[in-house]
Short mmCIF file of C-alpha atoms and ligand atoms in Angstrom, two decimals:
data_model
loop_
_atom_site.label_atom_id
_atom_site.label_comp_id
_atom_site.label_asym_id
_atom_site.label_seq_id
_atom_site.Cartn_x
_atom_site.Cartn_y
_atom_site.Cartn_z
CA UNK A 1 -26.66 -2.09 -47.89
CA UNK A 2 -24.88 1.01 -47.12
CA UNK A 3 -27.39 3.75 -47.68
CA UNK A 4 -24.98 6.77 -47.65
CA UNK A 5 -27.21 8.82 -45.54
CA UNK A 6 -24.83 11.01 -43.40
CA UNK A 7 -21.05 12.39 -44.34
CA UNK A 8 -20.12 12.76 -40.67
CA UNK A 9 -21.35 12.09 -37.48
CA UNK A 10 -20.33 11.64 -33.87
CA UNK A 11 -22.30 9.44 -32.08
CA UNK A 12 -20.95 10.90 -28.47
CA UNK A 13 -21.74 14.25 -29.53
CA UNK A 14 -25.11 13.26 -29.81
CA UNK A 15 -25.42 11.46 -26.90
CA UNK A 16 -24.49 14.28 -25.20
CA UNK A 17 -27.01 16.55 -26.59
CA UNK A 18 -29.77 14.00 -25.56
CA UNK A 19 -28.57 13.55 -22.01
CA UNK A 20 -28.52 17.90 -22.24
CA UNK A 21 -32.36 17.35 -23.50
CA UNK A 22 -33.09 14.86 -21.06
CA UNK A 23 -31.82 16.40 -17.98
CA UNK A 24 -33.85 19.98 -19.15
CA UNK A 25 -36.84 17.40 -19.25
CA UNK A 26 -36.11 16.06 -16.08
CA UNK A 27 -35.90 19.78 -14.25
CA UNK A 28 -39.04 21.29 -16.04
CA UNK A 29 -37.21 23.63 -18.44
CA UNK A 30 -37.46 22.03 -22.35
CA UNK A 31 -36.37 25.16 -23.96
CA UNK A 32 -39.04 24.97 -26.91
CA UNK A 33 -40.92 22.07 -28.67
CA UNK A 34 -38.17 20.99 -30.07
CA UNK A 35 -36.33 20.35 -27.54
CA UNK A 36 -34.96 16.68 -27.80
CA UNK A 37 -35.67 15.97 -31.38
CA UNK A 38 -32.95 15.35 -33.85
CA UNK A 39 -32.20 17.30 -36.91
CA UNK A 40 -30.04 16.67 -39.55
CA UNK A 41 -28.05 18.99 -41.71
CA UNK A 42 -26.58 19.10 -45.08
CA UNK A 43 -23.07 18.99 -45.25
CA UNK A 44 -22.89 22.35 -46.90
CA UNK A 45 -24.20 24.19 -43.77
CA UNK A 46 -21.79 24.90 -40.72
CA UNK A 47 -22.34 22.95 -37.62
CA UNK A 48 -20.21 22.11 -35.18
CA UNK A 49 -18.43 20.02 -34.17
CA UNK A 50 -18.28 18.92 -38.10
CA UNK A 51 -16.10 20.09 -41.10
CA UNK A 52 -18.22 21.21 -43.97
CA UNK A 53 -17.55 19.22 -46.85
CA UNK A 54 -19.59 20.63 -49.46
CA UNK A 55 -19.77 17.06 -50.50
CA UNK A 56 -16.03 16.83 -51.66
CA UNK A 57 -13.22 15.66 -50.64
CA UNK A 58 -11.12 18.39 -50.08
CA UNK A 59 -13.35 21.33 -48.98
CA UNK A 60 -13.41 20.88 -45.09
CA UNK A 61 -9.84 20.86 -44.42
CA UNK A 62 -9.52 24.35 -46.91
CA UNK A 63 -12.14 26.05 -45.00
CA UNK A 64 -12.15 25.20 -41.05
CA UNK A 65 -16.06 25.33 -39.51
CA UNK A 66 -15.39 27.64 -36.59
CA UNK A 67 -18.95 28.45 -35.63
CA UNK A 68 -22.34 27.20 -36.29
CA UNK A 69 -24.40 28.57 -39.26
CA UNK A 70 -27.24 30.96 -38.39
CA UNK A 71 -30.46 28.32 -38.55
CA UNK A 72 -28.40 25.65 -36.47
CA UNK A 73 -27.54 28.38 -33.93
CA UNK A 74 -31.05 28.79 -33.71
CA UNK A 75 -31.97 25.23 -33.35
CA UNK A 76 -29.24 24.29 -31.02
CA UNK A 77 -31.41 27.63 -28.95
CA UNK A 78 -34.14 25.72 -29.23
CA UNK A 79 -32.66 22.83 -27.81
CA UNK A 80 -33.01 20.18 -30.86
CA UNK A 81 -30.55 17.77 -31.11
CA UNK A 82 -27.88 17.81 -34.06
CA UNK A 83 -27.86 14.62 -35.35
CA UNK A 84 -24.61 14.41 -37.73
CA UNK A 85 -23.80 16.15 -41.48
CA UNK A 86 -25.85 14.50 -44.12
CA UNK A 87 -24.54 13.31 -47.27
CA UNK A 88 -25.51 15.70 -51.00
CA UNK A 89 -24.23 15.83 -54.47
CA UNK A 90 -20.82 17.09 -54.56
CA UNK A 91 -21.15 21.02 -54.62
CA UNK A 92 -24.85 20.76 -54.83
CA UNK A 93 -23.60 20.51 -59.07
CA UNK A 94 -26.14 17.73 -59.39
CA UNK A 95 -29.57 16.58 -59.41
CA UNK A 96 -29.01 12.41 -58.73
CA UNK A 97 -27.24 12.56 -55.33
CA UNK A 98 -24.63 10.18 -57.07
CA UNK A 99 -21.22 10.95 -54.93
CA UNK A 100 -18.07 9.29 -55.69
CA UNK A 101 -16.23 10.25 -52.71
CA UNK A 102 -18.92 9.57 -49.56
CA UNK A 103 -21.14 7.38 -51.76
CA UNK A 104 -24.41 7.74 -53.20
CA UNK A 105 -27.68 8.16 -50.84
CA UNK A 106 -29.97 5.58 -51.60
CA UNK A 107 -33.70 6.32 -51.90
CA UNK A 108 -35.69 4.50 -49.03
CA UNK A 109 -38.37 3.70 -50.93
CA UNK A 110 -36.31 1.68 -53.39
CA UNK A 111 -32.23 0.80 -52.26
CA UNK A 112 -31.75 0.80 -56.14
CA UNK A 113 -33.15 3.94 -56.48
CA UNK A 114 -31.51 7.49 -56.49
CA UNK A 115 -32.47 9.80 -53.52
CA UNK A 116 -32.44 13.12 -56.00
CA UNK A 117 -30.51 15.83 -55.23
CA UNK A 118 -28.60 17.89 -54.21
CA UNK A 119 -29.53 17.58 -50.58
CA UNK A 120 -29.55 13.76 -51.05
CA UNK A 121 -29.35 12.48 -47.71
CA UNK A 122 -31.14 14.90 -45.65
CA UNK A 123 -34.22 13.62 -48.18
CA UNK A 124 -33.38 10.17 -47.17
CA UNK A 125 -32.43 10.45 -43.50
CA UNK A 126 -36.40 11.84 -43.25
CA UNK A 127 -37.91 9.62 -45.43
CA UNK A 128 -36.18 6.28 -43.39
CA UNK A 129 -37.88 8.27 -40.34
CA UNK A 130 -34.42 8.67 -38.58
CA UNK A 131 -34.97 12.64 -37.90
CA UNK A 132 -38.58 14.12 -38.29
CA UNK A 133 -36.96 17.10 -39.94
CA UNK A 134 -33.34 17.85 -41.51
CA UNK A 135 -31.63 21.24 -43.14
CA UNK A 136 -31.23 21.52 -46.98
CA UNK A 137 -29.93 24.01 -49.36
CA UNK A 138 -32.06 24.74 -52.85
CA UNK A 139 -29.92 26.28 -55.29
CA UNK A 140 -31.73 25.04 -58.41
CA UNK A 141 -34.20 22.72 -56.50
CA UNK A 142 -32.00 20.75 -54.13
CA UNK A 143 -34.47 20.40 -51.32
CA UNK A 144 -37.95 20.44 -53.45
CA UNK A 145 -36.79 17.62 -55.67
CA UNK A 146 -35.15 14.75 -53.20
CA UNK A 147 -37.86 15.54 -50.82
CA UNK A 148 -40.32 14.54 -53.65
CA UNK A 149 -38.32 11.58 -54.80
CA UNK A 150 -37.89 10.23 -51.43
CA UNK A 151 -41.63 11.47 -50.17
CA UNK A 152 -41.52 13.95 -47.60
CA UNK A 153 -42.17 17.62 -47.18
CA UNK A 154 -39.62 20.02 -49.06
CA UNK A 155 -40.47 23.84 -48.16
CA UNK A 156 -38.18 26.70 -49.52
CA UNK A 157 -39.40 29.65 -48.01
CA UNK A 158 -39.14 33.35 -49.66
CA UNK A 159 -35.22 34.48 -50.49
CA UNK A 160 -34.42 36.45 -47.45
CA UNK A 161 -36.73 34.66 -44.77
CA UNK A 162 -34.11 32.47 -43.82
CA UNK A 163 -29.85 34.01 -42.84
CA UNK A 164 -27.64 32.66 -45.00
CA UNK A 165 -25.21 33.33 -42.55
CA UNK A 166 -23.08 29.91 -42.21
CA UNK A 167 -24.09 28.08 -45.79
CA UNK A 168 -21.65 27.72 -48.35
CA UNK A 169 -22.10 31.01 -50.76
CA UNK A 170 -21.84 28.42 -53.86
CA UNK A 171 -24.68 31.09 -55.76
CA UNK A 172 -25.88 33.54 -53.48
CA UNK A 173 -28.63 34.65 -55.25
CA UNK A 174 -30.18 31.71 -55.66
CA UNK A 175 -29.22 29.18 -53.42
CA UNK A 176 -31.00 29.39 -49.66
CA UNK A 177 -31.63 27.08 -46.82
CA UNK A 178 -34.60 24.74 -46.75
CA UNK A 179 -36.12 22.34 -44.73
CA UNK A 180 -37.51 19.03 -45.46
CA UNK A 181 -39.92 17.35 -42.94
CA UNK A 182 -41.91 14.23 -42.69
CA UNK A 183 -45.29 16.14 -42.48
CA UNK A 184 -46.23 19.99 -42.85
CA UNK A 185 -47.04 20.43 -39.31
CA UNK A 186 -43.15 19.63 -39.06
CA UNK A 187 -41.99 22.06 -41.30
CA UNK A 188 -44.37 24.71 -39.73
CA UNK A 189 -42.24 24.10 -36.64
CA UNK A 190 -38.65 23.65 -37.89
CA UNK A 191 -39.44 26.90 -39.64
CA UNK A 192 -40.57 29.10 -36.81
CA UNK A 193 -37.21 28.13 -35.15
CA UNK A 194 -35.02 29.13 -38.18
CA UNK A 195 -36.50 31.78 -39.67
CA UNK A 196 -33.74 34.89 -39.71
CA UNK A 197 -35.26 37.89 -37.10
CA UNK A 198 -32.17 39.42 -36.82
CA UNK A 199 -32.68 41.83 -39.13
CA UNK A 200 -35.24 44.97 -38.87
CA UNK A 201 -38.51 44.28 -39.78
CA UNK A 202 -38.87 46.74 -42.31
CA UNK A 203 -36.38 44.75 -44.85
CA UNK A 204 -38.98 41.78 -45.08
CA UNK A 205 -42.61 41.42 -44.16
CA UNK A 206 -43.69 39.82 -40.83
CA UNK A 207 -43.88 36.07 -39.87
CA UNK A 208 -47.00 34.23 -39.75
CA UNK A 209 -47.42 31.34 -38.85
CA UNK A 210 -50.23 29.27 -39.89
CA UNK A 211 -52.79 27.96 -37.48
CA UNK A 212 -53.09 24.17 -39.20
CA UNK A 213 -56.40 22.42 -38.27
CA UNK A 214 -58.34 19.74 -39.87
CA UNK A 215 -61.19 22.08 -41.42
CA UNK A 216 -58.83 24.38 -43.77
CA UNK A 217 -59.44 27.87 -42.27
CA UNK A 218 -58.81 29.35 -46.02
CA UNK A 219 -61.42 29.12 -48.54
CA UNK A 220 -61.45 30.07 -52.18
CA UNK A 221 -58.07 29.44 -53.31
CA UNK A 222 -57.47 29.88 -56.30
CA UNK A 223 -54.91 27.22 -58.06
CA UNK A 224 -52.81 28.69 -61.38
CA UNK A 225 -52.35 25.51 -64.02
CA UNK A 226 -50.48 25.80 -66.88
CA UNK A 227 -51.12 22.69 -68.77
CA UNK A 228 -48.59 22.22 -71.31
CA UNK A 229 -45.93 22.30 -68.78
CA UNK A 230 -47.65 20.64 -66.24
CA UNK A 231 -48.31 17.77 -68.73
CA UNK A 232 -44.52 17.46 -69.29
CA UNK A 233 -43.96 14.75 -67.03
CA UNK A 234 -44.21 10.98 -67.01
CA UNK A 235 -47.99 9.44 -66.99
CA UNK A 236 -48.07 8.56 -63.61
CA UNK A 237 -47.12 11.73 -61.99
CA UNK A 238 -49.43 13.76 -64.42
CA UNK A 239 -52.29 11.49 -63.59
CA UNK A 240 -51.30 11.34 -59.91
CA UNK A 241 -51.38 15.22 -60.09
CA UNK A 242 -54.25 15.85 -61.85
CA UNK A 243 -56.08 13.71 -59.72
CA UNK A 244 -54.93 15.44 -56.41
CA UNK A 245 -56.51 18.56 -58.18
CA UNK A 246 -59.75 17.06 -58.52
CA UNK A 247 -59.09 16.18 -54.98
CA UNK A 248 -58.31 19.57 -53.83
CA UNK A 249 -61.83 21.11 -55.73
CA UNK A 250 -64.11 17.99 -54.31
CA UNK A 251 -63.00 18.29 -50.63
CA UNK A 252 -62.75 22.22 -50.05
CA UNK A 253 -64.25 24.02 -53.38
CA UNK A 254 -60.97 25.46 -54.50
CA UNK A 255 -60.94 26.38 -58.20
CA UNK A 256 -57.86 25.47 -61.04
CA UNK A 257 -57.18 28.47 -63.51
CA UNK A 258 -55.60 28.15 -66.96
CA UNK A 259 -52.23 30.19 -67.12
CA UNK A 260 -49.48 30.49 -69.54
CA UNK A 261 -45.94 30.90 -67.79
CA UNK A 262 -44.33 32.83 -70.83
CA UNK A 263 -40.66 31.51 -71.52
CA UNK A 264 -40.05 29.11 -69.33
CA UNK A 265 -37.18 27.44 -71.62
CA UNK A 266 -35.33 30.83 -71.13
CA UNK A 267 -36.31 31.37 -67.51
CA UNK A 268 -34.62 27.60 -66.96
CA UNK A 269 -31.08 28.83 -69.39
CA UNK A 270 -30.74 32.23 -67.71
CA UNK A 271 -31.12 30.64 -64.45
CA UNK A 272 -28.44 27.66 -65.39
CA UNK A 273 -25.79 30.79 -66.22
CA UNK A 274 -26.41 32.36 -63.44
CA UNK A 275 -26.05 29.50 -60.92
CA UNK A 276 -22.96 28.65 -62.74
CA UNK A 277 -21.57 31.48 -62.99
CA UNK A 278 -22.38 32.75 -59.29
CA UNK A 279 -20.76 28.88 -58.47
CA UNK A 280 -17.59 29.46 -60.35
CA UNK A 281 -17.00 33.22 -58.56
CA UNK A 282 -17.15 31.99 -55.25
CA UNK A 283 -15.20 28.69 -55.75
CA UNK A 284 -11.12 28.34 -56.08
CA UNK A 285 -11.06 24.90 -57.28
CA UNK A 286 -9.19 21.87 -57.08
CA UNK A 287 -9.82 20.12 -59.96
CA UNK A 288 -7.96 16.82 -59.58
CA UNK A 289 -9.90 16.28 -56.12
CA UNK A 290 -13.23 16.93 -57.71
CA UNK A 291 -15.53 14.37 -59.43
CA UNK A 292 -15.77 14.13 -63.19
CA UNK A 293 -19.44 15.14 -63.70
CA UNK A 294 -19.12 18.09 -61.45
CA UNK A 295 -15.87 18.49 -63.43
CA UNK A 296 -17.77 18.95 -66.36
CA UNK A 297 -20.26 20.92 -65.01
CA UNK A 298 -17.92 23.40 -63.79
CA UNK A 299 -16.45 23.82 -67.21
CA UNK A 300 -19.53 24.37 -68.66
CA UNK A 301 -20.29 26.84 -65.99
CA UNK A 302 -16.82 28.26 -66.31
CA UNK A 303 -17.56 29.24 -70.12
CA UNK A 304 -20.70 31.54 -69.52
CA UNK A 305 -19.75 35.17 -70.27
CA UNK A 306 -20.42 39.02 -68.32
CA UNK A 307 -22.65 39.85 -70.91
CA UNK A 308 -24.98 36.19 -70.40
CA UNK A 309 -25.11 36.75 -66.68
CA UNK A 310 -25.85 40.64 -67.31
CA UNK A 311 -28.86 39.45 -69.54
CA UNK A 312 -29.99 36.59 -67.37
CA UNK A 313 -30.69 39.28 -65.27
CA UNK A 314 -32.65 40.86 -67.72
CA UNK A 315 -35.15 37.88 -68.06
CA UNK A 316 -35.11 37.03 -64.34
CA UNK A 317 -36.87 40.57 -64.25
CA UNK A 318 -38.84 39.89 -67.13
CA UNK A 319 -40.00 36.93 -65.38
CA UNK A 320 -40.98 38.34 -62.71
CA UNK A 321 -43.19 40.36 -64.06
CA UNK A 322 -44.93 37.29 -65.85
CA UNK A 323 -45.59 35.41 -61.97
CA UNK A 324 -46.60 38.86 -60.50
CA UNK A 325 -49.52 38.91 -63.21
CA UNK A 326 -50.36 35.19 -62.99
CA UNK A 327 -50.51 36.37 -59.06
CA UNK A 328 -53.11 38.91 -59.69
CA UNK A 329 -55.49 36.05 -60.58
CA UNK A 330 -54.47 33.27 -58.22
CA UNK A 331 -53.16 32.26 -55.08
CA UNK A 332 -50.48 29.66 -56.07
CA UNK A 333 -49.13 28.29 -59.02
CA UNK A 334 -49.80 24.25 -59.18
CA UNK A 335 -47.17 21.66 -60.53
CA UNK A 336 -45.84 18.39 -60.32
CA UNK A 337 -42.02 18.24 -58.28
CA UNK A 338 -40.78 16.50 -61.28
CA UNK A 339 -40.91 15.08 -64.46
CA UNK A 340 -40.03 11.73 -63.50
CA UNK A 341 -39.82 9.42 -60.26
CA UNK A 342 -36.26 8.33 -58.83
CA UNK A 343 -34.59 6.68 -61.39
CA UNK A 344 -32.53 3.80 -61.32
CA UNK A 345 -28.70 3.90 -59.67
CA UNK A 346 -26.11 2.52 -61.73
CA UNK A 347 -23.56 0.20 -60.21
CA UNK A 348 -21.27 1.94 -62.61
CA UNK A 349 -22.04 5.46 -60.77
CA UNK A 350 -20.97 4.73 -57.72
CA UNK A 351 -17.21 4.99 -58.14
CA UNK A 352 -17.51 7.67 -60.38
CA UNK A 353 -20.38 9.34 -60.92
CA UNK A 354 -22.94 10.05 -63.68
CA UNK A 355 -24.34 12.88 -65.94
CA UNK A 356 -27.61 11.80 -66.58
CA UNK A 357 -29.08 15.09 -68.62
CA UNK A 358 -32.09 13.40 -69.68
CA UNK A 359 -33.27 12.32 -66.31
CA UNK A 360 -31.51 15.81 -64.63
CA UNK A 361 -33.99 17.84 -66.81
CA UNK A 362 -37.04 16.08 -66.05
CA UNK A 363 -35.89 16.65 -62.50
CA UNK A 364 -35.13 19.85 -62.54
CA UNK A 365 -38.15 21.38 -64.85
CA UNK A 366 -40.35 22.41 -61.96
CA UNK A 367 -37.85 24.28 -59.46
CA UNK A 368 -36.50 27.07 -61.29
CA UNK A 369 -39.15 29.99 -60.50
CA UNK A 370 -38.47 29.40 -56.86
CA UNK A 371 -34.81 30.14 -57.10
CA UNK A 372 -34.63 32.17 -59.91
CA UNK A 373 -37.14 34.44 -58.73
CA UNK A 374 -36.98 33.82 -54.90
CA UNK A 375 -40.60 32.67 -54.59
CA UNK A 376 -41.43 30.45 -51.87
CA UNK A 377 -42.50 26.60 -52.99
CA UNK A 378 -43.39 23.74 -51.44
CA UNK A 379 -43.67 20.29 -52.25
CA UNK A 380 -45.93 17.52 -50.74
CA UNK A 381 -46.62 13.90 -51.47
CA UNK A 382 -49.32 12.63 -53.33
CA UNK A 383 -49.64 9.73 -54.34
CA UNK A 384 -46.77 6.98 -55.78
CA UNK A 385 -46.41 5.70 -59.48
CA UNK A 386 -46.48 2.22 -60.58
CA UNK A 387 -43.53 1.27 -58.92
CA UNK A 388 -44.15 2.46 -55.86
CA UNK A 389 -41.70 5.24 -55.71
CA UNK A 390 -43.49 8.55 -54.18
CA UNK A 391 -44.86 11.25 -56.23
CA UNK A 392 -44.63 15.15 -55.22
CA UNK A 393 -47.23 18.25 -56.26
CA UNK A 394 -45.50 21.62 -55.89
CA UNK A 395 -47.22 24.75 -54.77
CA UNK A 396 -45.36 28.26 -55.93
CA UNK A 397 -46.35 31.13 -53.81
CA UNK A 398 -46.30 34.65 -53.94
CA UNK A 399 -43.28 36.51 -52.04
CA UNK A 400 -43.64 36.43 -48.65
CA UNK A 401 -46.48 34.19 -48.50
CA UNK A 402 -45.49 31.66 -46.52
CA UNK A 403 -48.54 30.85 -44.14
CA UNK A 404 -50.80 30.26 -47.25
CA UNK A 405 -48.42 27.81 -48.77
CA UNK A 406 -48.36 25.80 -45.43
CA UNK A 407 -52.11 25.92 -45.21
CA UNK A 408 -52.60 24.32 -48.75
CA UNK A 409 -49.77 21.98 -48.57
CA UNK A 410 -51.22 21.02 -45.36
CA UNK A 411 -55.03 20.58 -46.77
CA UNK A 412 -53.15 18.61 -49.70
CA UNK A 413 -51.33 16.28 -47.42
CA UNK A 414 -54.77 16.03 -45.23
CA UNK A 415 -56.51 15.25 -48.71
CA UNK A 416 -54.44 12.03 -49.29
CA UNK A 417 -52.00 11.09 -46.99
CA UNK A 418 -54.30 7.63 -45.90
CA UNK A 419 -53.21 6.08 -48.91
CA UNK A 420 -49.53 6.35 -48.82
CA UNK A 421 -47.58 3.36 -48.51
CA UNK A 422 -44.25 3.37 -46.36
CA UNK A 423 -40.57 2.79 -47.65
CA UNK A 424 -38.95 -0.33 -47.22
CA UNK A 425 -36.18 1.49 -45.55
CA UNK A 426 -37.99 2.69 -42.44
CA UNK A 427 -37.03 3.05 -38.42
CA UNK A 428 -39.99 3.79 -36.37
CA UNK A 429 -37.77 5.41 -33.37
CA UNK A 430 -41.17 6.07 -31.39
CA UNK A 431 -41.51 1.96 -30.91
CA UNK A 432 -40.24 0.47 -27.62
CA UNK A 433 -39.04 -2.90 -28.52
C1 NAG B 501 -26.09 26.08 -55.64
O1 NAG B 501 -25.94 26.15 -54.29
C2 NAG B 501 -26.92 25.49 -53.55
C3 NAG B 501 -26.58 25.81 -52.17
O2 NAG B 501 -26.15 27.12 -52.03
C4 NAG B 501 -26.93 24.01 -53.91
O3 NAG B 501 -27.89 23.31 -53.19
C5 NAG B 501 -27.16 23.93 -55.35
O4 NAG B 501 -27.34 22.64 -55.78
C6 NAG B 501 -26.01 24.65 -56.03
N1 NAG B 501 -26.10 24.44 -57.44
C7 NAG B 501 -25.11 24.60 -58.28
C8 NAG B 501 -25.43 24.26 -59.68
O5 NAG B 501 -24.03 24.99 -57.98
C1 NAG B 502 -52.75 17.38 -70.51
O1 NAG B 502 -53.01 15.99 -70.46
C2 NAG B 502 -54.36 15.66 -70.27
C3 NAG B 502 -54.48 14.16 -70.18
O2 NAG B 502 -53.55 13.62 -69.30
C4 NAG B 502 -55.21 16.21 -71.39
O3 NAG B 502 -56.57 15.95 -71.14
C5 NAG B 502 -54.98 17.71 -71.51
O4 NAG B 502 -55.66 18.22 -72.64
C6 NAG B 502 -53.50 18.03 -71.65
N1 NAG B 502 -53.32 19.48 -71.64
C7 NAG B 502 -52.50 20.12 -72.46
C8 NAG B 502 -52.51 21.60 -72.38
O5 NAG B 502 -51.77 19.56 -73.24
#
């Protein structure tokens, strides 16, 4: 079964880097923890010795990679170990992962299932345990939403925490690095070693970093619901949900609150023009080389107007406003990832794609808030539905709040992490055989 996971990579390259790590070992100078463990990043990210794709076909050979992007520079400091490009939905234009031209990550949990998108395959390299952590970009939910499909951490941290120095500026202000992990404690790490410090401190707040132990060191957190869009999603994942909320309250005290997110079908239309039309500014395409869903989606993007993208930025404001009162009450905002589970892959799609709008919604329903408005999210895993296919809870901070996100999605995962079967697709690289 070809799983799709990776786009390029060198296999002497990495070697190399190991021996590097080894040797460092050997001497007494690891440069950092991370020294020695492999990370994969999304082919839309600049790391050498790799052409950046962007998932097409034509992309790396228009734009040479000359230098590493910002957070690999900073990993390759750290001494991790790049492991090779990993596969995504062509321009990130997509919420399946379905790509015609390097073929279509499959989810690990279920080979007939999709991995979600956009960043497809760095979802599925972690999930299949290959690399403890990998790079993503969420533009409209591309780490969040594979990384709940495919079960593993998805963390988006506040617009500006992270350089975008290096990522391919398909929408600029929305789109941002991410990482995905197999566990919080993970993420906690692969995000102290990319998180941007080269700029003075008084453009964005401190770091913290969150001191994760077993007995949650915050009490009284206070959860915002909102239940008619919460219940918007199949009945597994609103059961699953629901019950890791009763969880949450019966293990550490922490209260749910009844909100209303005003207009959050105009939040999700404003944020679609503005991600489409920030997509077709920075892109010169080449039509015949790109797929035919992306194909459509750029002409649909192509069609918005100055005056929509002038008054998405209206309501973007508007919304703000809305999640900076729902703040004043409560800590987080509480969701499910998605509306459904990963849904089945076509044979059809493989060759040439889908546009699935029905399944892309339900995927796509919980993400906006943290692009549109730059708020940090996270997603853990919580349980699986019927079928076995993992289910994700999201947690939507407020800016800047980074080290309270970690400590909840960390209590979550601590809350119910016994219970969670493995994929079927799985390499335990710790085992000596
Ligand atoms: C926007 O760009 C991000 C990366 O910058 C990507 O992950 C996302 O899927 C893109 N979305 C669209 C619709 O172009
Ligand atoms: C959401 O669904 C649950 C049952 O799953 C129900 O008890 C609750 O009233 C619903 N809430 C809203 C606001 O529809």
């Amino acid at each position: 079964m070809n799983m799709a996971f990776f786009i390029s990579c060198d296999p002497e390259d990495v070697l190399k880097q190991a021996e590097e790590s080894t040797l460092r070992y050997q001497t007494g100078t690891p440069l950092s923890v991370m020294d020695g463990v492999l990370v994969a990043v999304k082919d839309e990210i600049d790391c050498l010795p790799y052409p950046t794709t962007g998932g097409t076909r034509w992309l790396g050979k228009a734009r040479p990679c000359e230098a590493d992007a910002a957070c690999v520079a900073q990993l390759r400091a750290c001494g991790a170990v790049l492991a090779g490009k990993t596969n995504m939905h062509e321009l990130g234009a997509g919420t399946s992962g379905i790509n015609p031209h390097h073929g279509s990550a499959r989810n690990p949990y279920n080979v007939g299932k999709v991995a979600g998108g956009s960043s497809s395959g760095s979802a599925a390299v972690v999930c299949a345990g290959l690399c403890p952590v990998a790079l993503g970009v969420d533009g409209g939910g591309s780490v969040r939403m594979p990384a709940a499909l495919c079960g593993v951490v998805g963390f988006k941290p506040t617009a500006g925490r992270l350089s975008n120095a290096g990522v391919l500026p398909l929408n600029w202000t929305v789109g941002m690095a991410g990482i995905l992990a197999g566990t919080v404690e993970d993420a906690v790490v692969a995000y102290s070693a990319i998180v941007d410090q080269s700029q003075p401190s008084y453009l964005r707040p401190e770091l913290n970093l969150p001191m994760l132990t077993s007995t949650p060191s915050i009490s009284n957190v206070r959860l915002a619901k909102y239940g008619k869009w919460f219940n918007d999603s199949s009945e597994d994942i609103r059961t699953c949900c629901d019950k890791a909320l009763q969880t949450l309250r019966a293990q550490y005290g922490w209260e749910t609150l009844d909100v209303t997110v005003p207009e959050i079908e105009e939040m999700r239309l404003a944020h679609y023009v503005t991600i489409g039309s920030e997509c077709t500014a920075s892109l010169a395409k080449k039509r015949s080389e790109i797929g035919w869903d992306v194909r459509v989606a750029l002409g649909v993007y192509g069609s918005f107007s100055s005056r929509a993208y002038l008054n998405s930025q209206r309501l973007r404001n508007r919304q703000m406003f809305f999640h900076k009162e729902i703040f004043k009450t409560a800590d987080v905002i509480v969701s499910p990832m998605t509306g459904v589970t990963a849904y089945t892959l076509q044979d059809d799609a493989l060759s040439s794609g889908e546009l699935d709008y029905i399944n892309g919604a339900a995927l796509i329903r919980y993400s906006i808030a943290g692009n549109f408005l730059g708020l940090p999210a996270i997603t853990v895993m919580v349980g699986q539905d019927k079928g076995g296919l993992p289910i994700g809870l999201q947690f939507i901070g407020r800016p800047w709040s980074e080290a309270t996100l970690l400590h909840i999605a960390f209590a979550m995962q601590e809350a119910c992490s016994k219970n969670h079967r493995k994929p079927v697709v799985f390499y335990d690289l710790l085992k000596k055989d």
